[in-house]
Every structure is written in structure tokens, then in C-alpha cells.
Short mmCIF file of C-alpha atoms in Angstrom, two decimals:
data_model
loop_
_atom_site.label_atom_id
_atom_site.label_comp_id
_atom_site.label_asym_id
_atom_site.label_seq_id
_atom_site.Cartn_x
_atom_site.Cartn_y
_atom_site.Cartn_z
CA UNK A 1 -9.42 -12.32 -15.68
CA UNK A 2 -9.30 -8.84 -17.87
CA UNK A 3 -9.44 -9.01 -21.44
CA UNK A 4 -6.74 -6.57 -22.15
CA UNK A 5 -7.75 -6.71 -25.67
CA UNK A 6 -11.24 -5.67 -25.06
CA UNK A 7 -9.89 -3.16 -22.43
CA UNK A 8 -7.53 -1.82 -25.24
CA UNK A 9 -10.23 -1.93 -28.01
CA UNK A 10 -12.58 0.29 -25.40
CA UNK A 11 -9.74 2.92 -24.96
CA UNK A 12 -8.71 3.24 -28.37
CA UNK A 13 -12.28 3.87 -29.66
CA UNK A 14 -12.29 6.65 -27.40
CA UNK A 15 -9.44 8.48 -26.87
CA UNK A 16 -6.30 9.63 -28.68
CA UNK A 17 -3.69 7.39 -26.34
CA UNK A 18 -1.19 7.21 -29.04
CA UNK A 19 2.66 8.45 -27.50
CA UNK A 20 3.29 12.25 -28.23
CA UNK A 21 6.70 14.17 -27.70
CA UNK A 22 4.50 17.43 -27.59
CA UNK A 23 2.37 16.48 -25.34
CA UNK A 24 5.06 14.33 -22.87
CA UNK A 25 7.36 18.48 -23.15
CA UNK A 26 3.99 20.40 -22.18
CA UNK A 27 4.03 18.11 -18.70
CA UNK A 28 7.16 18.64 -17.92
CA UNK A 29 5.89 19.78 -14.55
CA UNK A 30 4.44 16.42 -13.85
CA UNK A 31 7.62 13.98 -15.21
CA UNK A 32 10.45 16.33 -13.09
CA UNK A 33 8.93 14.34 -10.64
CA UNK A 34 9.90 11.20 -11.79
CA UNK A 35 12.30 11.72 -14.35
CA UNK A 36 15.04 10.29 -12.25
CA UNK A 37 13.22 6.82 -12.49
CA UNK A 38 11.25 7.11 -15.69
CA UNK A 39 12.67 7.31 -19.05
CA UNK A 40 11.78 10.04 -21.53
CA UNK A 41 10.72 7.37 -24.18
CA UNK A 42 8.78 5.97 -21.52
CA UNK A 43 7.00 9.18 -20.47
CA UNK A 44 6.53 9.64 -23.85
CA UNK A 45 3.92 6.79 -24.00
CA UNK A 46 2.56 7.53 -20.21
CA UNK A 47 1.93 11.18 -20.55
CA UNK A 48 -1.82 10.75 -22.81
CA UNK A 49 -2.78 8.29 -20.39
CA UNK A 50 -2.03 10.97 -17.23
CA UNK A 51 -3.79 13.74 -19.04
CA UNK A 52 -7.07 11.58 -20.28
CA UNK A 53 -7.33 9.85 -16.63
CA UNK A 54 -6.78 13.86 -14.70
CA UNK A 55 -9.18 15.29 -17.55
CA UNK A 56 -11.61 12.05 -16.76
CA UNK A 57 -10.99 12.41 -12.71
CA UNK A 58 -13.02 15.83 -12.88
CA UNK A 59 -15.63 14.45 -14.97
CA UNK A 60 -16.31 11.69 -12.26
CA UNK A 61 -16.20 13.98 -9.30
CA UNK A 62 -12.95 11.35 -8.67
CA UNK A 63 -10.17 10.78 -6.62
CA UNK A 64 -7.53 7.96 -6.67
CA UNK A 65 -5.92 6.55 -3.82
CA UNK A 66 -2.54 5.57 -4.66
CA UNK A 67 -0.83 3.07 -1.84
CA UNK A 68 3.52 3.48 -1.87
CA UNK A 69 3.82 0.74 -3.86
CA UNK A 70 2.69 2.15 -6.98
CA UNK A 71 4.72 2.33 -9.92
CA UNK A 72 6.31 6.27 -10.46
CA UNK A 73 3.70 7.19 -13.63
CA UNK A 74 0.72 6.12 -11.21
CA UNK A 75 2.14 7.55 -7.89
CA UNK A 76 3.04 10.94 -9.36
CA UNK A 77 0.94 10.99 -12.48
CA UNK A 78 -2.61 10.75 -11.58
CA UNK A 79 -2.97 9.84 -7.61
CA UNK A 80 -4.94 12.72 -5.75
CA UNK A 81 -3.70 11.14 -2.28
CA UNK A 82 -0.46 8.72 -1.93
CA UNK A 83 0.39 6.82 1.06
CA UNK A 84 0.38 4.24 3.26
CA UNK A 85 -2.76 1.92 4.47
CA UNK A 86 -3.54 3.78 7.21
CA UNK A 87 -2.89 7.32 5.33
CA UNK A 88 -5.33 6.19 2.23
CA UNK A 89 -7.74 4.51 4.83
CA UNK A 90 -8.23 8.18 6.44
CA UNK A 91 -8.60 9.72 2.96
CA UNK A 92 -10.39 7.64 1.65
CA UNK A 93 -13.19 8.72 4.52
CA UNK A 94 -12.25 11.97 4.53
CA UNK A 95 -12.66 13.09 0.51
CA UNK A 96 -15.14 15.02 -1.19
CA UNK A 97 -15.58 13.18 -4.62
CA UNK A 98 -18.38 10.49 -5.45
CA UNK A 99 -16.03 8.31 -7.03
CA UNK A 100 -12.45 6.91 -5.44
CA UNK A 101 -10.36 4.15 -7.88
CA UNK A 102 -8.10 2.29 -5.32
CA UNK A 103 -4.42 2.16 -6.71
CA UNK A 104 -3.53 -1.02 -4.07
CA UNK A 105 -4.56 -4.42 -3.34
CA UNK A 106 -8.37 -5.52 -2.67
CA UNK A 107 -8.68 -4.90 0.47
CA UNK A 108 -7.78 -1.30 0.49
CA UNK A 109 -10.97 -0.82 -2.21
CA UNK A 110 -12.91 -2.61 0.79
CA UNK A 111 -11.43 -0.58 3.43
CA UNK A 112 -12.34 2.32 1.20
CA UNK A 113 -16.14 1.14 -0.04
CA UNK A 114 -16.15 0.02 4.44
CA UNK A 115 -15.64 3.31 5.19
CA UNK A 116 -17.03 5.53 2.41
CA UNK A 117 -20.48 3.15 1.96
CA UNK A 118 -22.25 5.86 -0.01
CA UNK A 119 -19.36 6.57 -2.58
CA UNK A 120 -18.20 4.14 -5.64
CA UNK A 121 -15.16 2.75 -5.21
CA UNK A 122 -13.85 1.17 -8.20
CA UNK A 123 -10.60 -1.39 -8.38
CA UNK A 124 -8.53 -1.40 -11.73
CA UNK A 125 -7.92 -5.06 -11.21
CA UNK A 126 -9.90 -7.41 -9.17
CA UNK A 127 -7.33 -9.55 -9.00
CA UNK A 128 -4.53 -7.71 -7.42
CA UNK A 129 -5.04 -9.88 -4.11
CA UNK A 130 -2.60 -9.56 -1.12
CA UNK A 131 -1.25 -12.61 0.36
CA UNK A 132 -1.89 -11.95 3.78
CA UNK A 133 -5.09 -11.49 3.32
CA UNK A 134 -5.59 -14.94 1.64
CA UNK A 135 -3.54 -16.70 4.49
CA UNK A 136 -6.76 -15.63 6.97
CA UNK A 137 -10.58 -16.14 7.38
CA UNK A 138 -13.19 -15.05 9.96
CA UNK A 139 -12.88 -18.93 10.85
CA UNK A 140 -9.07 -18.55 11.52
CA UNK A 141 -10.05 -15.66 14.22
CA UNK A 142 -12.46 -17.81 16.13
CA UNK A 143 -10.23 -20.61 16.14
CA UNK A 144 -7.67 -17.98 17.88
CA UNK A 145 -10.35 -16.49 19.95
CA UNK A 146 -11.07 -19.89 21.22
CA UNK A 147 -7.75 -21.19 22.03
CA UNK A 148 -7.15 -17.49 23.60
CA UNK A 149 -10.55 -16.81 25.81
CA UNK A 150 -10.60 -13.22 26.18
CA UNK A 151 -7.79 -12.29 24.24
CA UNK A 152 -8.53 -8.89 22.24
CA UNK A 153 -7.87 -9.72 18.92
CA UNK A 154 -5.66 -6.77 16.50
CA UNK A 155 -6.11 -7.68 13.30
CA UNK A 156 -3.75 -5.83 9.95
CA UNK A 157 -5.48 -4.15 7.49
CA UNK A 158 -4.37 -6.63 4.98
CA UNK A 159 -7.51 -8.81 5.69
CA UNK A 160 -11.20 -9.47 3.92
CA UNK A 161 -13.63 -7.22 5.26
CA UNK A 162 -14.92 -10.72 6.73
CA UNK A 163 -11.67 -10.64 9.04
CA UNK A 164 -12.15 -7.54 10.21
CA UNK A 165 -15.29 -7.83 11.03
CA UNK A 166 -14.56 -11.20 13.02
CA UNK A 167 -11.67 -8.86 14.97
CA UNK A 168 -11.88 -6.53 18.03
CA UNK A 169 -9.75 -3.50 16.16
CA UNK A 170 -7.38 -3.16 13.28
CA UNK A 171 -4.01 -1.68 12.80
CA UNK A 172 -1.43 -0.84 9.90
CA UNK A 173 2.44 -1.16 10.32
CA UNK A 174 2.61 2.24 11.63
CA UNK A 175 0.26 1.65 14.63
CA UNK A 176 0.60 -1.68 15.52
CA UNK A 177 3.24 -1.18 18.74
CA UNK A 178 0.91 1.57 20.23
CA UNK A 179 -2.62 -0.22 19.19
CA UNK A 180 -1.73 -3.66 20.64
CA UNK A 181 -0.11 -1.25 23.78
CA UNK A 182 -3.71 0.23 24.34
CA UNK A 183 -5.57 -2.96 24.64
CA UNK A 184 -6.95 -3.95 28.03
CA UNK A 185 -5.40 -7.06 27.93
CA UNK A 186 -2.06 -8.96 28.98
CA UNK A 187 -2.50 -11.49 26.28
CA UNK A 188 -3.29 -9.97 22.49
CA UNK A 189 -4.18 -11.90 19.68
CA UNK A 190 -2.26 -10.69 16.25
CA UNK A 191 -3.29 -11.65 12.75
CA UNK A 192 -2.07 -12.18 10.43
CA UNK A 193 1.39 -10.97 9.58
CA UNK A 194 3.42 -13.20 12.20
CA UNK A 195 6.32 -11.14 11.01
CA UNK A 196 4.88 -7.95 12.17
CA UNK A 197 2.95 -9.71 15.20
CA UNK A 198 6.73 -10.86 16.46
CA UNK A 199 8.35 -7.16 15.78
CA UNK A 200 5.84 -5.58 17.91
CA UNK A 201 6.68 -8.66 20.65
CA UNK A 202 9.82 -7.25 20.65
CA UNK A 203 8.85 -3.65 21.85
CA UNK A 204 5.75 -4.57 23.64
CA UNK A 205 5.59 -5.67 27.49
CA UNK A 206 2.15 -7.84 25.78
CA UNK A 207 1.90 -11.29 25.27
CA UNK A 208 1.07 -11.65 21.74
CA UNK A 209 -0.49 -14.44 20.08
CA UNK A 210 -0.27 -14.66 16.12
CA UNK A 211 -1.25 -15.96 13.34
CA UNK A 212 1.12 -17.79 11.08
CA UNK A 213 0.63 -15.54 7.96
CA UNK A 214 3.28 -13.59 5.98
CA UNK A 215 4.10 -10.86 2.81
CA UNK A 216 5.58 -12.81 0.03
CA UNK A 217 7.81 -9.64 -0.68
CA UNK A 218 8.74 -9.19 3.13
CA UNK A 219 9.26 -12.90 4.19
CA UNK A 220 11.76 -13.20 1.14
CA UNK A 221 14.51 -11.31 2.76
CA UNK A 222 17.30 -12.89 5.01
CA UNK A 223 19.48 -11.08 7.77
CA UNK A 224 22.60 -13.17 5.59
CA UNK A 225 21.19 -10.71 2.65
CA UNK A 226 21.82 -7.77 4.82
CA UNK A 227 25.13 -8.80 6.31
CA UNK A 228 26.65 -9.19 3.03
CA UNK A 229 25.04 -6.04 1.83
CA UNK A 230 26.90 -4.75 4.12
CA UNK A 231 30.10 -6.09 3.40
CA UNK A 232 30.25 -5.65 -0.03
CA UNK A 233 28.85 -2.12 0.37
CA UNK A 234 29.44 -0.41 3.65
CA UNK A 235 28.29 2.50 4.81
CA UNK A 236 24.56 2.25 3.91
CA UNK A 237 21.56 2.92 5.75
CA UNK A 238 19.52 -0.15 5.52
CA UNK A 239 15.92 0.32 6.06
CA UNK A 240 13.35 -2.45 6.29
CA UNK A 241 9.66 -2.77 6.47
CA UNK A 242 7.73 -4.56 9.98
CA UNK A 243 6.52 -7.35 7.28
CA UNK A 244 10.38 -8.41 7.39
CA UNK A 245 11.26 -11.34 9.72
CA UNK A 246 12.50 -10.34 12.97
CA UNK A 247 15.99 -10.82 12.20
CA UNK A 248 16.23 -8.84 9.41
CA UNK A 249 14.65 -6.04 11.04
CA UNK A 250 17.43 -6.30 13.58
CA UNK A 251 20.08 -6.50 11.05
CA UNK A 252 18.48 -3.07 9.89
CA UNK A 253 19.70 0.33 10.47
CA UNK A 254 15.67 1.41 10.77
CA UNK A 255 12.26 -0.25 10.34
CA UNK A 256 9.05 1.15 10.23
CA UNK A 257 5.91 1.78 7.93
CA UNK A 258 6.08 2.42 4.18
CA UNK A 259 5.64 6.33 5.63
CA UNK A 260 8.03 5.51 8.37
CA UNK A 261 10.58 4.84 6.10
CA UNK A 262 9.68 7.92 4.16
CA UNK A 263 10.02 10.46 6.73
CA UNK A 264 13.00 8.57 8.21
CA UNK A 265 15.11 8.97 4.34
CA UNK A 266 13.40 12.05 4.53
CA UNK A 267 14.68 13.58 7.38
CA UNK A 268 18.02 11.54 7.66
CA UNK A 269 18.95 12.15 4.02
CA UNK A 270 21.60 9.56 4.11
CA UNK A 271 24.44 8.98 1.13
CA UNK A 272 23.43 5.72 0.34
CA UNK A 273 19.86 3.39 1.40
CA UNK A 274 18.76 0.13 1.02
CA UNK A 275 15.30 -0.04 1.35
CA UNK A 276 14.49 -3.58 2.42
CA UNK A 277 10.63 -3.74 0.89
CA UNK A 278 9.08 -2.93 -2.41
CA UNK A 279 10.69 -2.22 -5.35
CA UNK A 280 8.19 1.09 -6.04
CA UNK A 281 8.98 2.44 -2.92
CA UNK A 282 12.91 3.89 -3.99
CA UNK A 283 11.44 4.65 -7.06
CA UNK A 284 8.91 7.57 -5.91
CA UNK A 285 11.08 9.30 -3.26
CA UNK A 286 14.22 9.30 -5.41
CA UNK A 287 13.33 12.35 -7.19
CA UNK A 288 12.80 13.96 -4.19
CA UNK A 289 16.17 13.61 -2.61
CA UNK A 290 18.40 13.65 -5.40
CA UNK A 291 21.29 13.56 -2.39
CA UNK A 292 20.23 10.08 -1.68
CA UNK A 293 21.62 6.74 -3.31
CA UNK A 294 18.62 4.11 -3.51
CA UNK A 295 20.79 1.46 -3.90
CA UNK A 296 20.71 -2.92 -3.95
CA UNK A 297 18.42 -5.38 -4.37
CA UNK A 298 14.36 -4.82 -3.64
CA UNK A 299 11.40 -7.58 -4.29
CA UNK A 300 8.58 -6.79 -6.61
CA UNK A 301 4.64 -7.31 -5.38
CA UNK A 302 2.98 -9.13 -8.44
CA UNK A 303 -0.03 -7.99 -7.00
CA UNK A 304 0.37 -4.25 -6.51
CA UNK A 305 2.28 -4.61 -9.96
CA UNK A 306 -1.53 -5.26 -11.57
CA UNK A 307 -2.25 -1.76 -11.61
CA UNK A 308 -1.31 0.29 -14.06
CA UNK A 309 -2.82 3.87 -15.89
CA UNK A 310 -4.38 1.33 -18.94
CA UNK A 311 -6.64 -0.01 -16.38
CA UNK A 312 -6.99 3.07 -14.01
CA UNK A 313 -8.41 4.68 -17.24
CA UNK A 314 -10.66 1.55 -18.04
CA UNK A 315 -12.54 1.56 -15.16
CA UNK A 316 -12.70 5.35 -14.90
CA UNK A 317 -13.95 5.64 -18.42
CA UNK A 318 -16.48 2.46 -18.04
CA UNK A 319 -17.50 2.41 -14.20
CA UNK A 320 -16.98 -1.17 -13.92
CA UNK A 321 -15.15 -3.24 -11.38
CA UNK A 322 -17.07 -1.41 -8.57
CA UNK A 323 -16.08 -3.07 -4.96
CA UNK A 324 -19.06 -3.96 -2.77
CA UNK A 325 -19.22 -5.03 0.38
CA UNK A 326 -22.09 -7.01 1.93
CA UNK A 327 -23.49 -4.53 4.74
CA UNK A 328 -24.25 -6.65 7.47
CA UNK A 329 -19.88 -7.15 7.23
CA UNK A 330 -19.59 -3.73 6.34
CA UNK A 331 -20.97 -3.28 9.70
CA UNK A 332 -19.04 -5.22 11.98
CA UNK A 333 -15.81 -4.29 9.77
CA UNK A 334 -16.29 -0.41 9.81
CA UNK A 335 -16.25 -0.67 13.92
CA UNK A 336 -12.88 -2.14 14.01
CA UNK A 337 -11.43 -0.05 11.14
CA UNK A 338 -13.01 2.97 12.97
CA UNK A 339 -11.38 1.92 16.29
CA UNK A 340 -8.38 2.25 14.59
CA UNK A 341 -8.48 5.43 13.06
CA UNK A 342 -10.14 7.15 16.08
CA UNK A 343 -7.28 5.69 18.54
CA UNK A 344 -4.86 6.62 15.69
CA UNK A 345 -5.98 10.06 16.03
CA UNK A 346 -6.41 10.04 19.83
CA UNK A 347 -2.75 9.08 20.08
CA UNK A 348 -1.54 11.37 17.53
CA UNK A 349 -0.16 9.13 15.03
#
């Protein structure tokens, strides 16, 4: 576990992190893109952190990959690249810096360190887990594999680098329909989102096989939530995430991928939205379409919720917390990451 007191003790030895009015005003250009979400007391203590961590980024030859589900200051304040898995999985093998700091879960630093091999990746928190990709192991695939001979085997991103590298290809929720569509197979195994695995079942002509896993922020909604939602407020667009049971996602005006949903608000621009996934997710479009509502209830990720500029900074300033991955998985991983990226690309997604 950190030792935020050491971390704090580190920072405060070295830079001047104390909250400034004057400096918060000259970054104005920064906070107008959160200010509908972020309060100007509030900036007023982020905005040292921003400018020591953008200052620091050059220093490092660094970038930071910041996943949705960051919180506004991190999103908007110091992330080179934001998006969703499979956006920050592309960039992440596509940058020219030395260093990247992962603002996500674990296994997007892997994804990153799987695909970038040569660069540092370093993770702010090493405990800001995922719990799909605790509810699967490389044993779990072969116990699929073998009750499913021949079965291709589509594994989520939100898996150990030992999953992957036990799977046939990967996909994110914004490629899963048309990955598990391209596989030469009638009978697909999916792991390990069942949630997702049964939304694609829905669209797909495939028999798909899953795993029994789930998000804890995804599987916590209920289509009853949505129909009273509804009732009590009608009129708006209710959007939900893949990771949402199947019923949900019915109840729901749209689903797709954290960028999905994006673009969809985006281009539909509705009065009022619901967005049926992470709380962070209203949060850093709002600004953006001041025309739009983000209204009702949304579920917080404890996990992406680790992350935050204090420990950004930490790791930036001290290089620790760097993410390795054992080659020999590396290996086996980067083909089925790669698979998905180059048939991501070949389809045009």
C-alpha cells in the first residue's frame, strides 16, 4: 500500500504545491475546460499540481494516458491522450516519449509496457485493480478451451497479461460485435465480462460461450432503475455502457463504448442524458456541451478513483512503480493485443 505520508513528504521537499489564486487565474485556459464540474476553490488547490506534472512531463520525455474514467483535473489537466481502452492501447504504441504514466487500471499499464516493451511505463497506484480482470486466469481459459474444442477464444482487455496471452485475440467494448463477427468459428469463446459476452449474443449470428465475470460499476444497475428514471424524469436519453446487464442495455435509449457514448452525446446533443456507467464520464464532456443536462444517478469505480495528480506527480518525479511484464507473456500477450488493433484498423473502427 502507498505511504501517502512519505509520498507527501517527497513532494513537499521539492516543489512549491501549496494552492495559489494567481497561479489557478493564469490557467484559466486549462480550468474553462472543466469549470462546469470543478470548483474554483478546488482548482485553486489542483492548478500547482497541473503545472509541476506538464513542466515535469517534458523533463521525462512523458506522456500520460488518461482512460474516460478519470476524474476532470486529471482528464483535462495533465493527460497528453484521453480515451477509451482501445484508443489509449493504440497510443500508447503509437507515441514518441520514453516515458508513459497510465491514468487507468493495471492492466492498461500492461497493455501499454505489452505493447511499448522498450519504453517505461509507470502506474500511480499499483493497486488500482479492475475486477474483471481478477474474476479470470490463464487456467480459467483452458478450462473454457477444453470444454469448447476449437472454439476461438476473444478475450476483453480487462485481463492480466497472463489472460491474454492464454487467448486467441482481444477486444474492447467498441470492437467486440465485429471481432467475435470475424472469427472463423460458429462457436466463440468470450471472457470475461458475461455482460458484454451476452450483448454481443444479441447482435451476433455466433454462438458465444462466456465466462461468468462482471464490472462492479456496470453489474450494479437494474432495468427497474431505468424504468423509474424514466418515470420520474421523462424525456431523457439514457445511455448505458456494454458492461451493463442485458436488460438494462435494452431499457437504454443507446449503448456502446465509453467513446461510443461520447460521439453519440456528441453528435445527438440531447436536452437531458443519463449516462448509465461511471461517474467521471458526465463529468469530462459536460463542459463541452454546455446544451446538454448530465443528469441522475452514476456508480463510482474505487479503482479508477486511486489515481489522482498527488500520485501522477510521485511517480513522475521518483520513477517508481514501473510496470513490467515477464517477456515470455509479453510475447504471447502482444499477438493477441496486436490482432486486435490490426483487425481494428483493417475494419476501420
Amino acid at each position: 500500500m502507498l505511504d501517502l505520508g512519505n509520498i507527501r513528504s517527497v513532494l513537499s521537499d521539492n516543489y512549491d504545491l501549496a494552492p495559489s489564486v494567481a497561479l489557478a487565474e493564469s490557467m484559466e485556459d486549462i480550468y474553462r475546460k472543466m469549470d462546469r464540474v470543478v470548483t474554483p476553490p478546488d482548482w485553486v488547490s489542483f492548478a500547482p499540481y497541473v503545472k509541476v506534472i506538464n513542466e515535469l512531463k517534458k523533463k521525462r520525455n512523458a506522456v500520460i494516458l488518461g482512460h474516460n474514467y478519470m476524474t476532470p483535473e486529471i482528464y483535462h489537466g495533465v493527460s497528453d491522450f484521453v480515451g477509451d481502452s482501445l484508443q489509449i492501447a493504440m497510443k500508447a504504441q503509437e507515441v514518441d516519449a520514453e516515458v508513459i504514466v497510465q491514468a487507468g487500471v493495471h492492466f492498461m499499464a500492461e497493455t501499454s509496457k505489452i505493447l511499448s516493451p522498450e519504453k517505461t511505463v509507470l502506474m500511480p497506484d499499483m493497486e488500482a485493480g479492475c475486477s474483471l480482470a481478477e474474476s479470470t486466469t490463464a487456467d480459467g481459459i483452458e478450462e473454457m478451451r477444453a470444454k469448447y474444442p476449437g472454439a476461438p477464444v476473444v478475450t476483453y482487455v480487462n485481463t492480466t497479461a497472463d489472460v491474454k496471452a492464454a487467448s486467441d485475440i482481444c477486444c474492447t467494448s467498441s470492437n467486440a460485435l465485429q471481432i467475435v463477427d470475424a472469427m472463423d468459428s460458429d462457436t466463440v469463446i468470450m471472457t470475461p465480462d458475461q455482460y458484454l459476452a451476452q450483448n454481443v449474443a444479441n447482435k451476433s449470428k455466433k454462438n458465444i460461450v462466456y465466462w461468468p465475470g462482471s464490472c462492479i460499476v456496470h453489474e450494479q444497475y437494474t432495468a427497474k432503475d431505468l424504468q423509474e428514471f424514466r418515470e420520474w424524469n421523462p424525456g431523457t436519453r439514457l445511455i448505458a455502457h456494454p458492461e451493463c446487464p442485458p436488460d438494462v442495455v435494452a431499457e437504454a435509449d443507446f449503448s456502446g463504448s465509453t467513446a461510443g457514448i461520447i460521439k453519440y452525446v456528441t453528435d445527438e446533443k440531447p436536452e437531458k442524458a443519463m449516462l448509465i456507467t461511471e461517474c467521471s464520464m458526465a463529468s469530462n464532456i459536460s463542459d463541452a456541451l454546455p446544451g446538454v443536462d448530465f443528469v441522475g444517478p452514476c456508480n463510482m469505480c474505487p479503482y479508477m478513483k486511486k489515481i489522482s495528480l498527488e500520485k501522477i506527480l510521485y511517480v513522475l518525479h521518483t520513477m517508481e512503480n514501473q510496470v513490467e511484464v515477464d517477456p515470455s507473456v509479453a510475447d504471447g500477450a502482444r499477438q493477441s493485443v496486436q490482432k486486435m488493433i490490426d483487425l481494428s484498423r483493417k475494419l476501420g473502427l
